PDB file of C-alpha atoms in Angstrom:
ATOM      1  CA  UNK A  20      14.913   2.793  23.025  1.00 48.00           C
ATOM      2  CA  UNK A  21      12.778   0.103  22.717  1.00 55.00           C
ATOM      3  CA  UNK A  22      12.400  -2.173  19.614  1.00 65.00           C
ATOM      4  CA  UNK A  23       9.137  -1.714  18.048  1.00 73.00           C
ATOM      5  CA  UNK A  24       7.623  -5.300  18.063  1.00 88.00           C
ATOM      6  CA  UNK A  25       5.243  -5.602  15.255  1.00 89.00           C
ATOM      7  CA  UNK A  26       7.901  -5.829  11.930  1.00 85.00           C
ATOM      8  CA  UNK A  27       5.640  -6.270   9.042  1.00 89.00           C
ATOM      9  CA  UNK A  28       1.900  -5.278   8.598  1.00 93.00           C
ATOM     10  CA  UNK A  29      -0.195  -5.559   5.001  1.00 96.00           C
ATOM     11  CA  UNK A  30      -4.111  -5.567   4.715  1.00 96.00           C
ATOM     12  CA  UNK A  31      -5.828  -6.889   2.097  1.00 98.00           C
ATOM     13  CA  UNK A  32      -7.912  -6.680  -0.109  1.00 98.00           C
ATOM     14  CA  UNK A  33      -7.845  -2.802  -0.226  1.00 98.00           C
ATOM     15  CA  UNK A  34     -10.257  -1.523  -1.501  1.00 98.00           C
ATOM     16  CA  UNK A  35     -12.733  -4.074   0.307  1.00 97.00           C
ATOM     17  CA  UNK A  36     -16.160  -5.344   0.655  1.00 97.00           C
ATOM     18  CA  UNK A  37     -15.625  -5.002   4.494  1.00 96.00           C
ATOM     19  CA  UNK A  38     -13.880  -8.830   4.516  1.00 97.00           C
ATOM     20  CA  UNK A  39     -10.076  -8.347   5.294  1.00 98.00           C
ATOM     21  CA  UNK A  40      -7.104 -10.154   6.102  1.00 98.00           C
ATOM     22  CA  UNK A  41      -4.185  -8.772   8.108  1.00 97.00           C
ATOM     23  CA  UNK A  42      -0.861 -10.426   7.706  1.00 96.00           C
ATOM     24  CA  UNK A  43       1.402  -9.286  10.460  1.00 94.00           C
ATOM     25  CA  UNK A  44       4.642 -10.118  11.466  1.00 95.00           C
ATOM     26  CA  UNK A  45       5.529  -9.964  15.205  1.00 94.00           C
ATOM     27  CA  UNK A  46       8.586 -10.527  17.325  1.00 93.00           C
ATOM     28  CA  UNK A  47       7.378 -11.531  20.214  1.00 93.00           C
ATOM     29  CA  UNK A  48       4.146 -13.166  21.734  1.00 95.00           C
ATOM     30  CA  UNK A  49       1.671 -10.538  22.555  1.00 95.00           C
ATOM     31  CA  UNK A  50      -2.154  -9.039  23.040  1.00 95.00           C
ATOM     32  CA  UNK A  51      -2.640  -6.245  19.983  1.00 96.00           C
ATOM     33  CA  UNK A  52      -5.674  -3.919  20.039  1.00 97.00           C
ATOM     34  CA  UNK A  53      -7.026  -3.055  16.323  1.00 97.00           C
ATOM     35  CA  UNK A  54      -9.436  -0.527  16.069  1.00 98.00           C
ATOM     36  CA  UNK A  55     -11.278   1.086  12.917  1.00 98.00           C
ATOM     37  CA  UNK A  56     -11.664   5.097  13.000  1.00 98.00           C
ATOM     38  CA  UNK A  57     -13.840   6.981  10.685  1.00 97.00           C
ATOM     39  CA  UNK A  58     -12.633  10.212   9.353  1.00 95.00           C
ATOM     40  CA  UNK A  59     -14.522  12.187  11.683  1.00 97.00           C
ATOM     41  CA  UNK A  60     -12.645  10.513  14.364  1.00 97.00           C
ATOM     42  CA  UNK A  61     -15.013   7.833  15.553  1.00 98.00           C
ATOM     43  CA  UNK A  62     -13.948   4.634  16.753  1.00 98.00           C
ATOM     44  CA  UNK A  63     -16.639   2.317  14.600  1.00 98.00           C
ATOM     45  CA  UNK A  64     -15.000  -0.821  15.623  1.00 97.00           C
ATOM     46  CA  UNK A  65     -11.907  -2.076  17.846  1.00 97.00           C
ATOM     47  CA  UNK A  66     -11.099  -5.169  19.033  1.00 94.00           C
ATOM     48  CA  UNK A  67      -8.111  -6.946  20.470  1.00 97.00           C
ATOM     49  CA  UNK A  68      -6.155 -10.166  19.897  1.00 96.00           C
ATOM     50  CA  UNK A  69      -3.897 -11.724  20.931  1.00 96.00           C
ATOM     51  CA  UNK A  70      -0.684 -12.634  18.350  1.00 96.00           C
ATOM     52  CA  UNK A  71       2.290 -14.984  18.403  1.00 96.00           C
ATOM     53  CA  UNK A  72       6.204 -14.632  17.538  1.00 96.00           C
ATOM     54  CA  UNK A  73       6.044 -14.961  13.865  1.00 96.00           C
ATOM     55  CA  UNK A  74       3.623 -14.408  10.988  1.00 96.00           C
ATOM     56  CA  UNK A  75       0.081 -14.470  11.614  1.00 97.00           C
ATOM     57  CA  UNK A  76      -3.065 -14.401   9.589  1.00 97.00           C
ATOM     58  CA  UNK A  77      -5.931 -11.904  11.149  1.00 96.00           C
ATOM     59  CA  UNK A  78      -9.889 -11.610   9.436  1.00 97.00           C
ATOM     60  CA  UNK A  79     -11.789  -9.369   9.994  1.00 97.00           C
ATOM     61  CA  UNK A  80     -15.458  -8.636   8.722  1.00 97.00           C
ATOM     62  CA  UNK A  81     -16.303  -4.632   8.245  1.00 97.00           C
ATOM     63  CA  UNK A  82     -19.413  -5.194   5.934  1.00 97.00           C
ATOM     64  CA  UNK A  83     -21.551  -3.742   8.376  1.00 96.00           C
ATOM     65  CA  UNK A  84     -19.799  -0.602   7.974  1.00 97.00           C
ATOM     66  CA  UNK A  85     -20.934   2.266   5.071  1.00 96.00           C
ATOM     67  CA  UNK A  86     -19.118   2.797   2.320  1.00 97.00           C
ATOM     68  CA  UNK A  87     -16.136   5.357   3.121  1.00 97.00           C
ATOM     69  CA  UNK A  88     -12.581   5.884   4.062  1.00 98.00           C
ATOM     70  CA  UNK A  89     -11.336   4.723   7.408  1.00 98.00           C
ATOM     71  CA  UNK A  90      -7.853   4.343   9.494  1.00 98.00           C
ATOM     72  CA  UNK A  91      -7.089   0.932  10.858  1.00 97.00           C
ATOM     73  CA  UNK A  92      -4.853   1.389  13.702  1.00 96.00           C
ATOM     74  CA  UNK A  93      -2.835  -2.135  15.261  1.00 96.00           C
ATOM     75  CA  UNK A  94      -1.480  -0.680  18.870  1.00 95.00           C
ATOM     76  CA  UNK A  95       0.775  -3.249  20.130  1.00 91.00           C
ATOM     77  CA  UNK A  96       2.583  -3.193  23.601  1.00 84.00           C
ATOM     78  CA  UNK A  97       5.699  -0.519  21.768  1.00 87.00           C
ATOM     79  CA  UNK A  98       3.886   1.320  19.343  1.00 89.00           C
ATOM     80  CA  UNK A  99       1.047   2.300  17.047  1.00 93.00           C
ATOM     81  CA  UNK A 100       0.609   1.385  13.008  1.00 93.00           C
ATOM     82  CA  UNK A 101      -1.704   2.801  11.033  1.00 95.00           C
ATOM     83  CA  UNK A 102      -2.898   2.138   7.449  1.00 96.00           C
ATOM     84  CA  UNK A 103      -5.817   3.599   5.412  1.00 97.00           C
ATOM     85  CA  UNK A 104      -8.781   0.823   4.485  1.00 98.00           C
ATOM     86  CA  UNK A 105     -11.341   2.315   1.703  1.00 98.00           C
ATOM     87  CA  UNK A 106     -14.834   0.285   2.258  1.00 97.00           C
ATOM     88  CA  UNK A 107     -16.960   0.186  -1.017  1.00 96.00           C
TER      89      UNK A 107
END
């Protein structure tokens, strides 16, 4: 089984304007791929970055986006995290 390499992930402020931070914590040095899904389904945004061993500090602007619920989803090179992001 392989060790899931992304320990800790918070996003703030939540609810947003569309400006958030990500603070993620990851065990090793690696290229994550964030992406933004509406609740139809829709990718509206994704992205990818890359992110070192440790704690690191991600913004990201959404305040293009309509007001609304959407899933953020972080897929790193062993798994997938997900957390809900209301827009206002």
């Amino acid at each position: 089984i392989e060790e899931v390499s992304i320990s800790e992930m918070s996003l703030y402020p939540n609810p947003t304007n569309g400006l958030i931070t990500i603070d993620l914590s990851s065990k090793i040095n690696q290229t994550v791929s964030i992406s933004l899904v509406d609740l139809t389904g829709r990718t509206v945004s994704e992205h990818v970055q890359n992110v070192q061993l440790g704690g690191n500090k991600l913004s990201l602007d959404y305040t293009y986006l309509v007001s609304g619920v959407y899933l953020l989803n972080l897929r790193s090179e062993t798994g997938l995290l997900s957390m809900r992001l209301i827009i206002q």
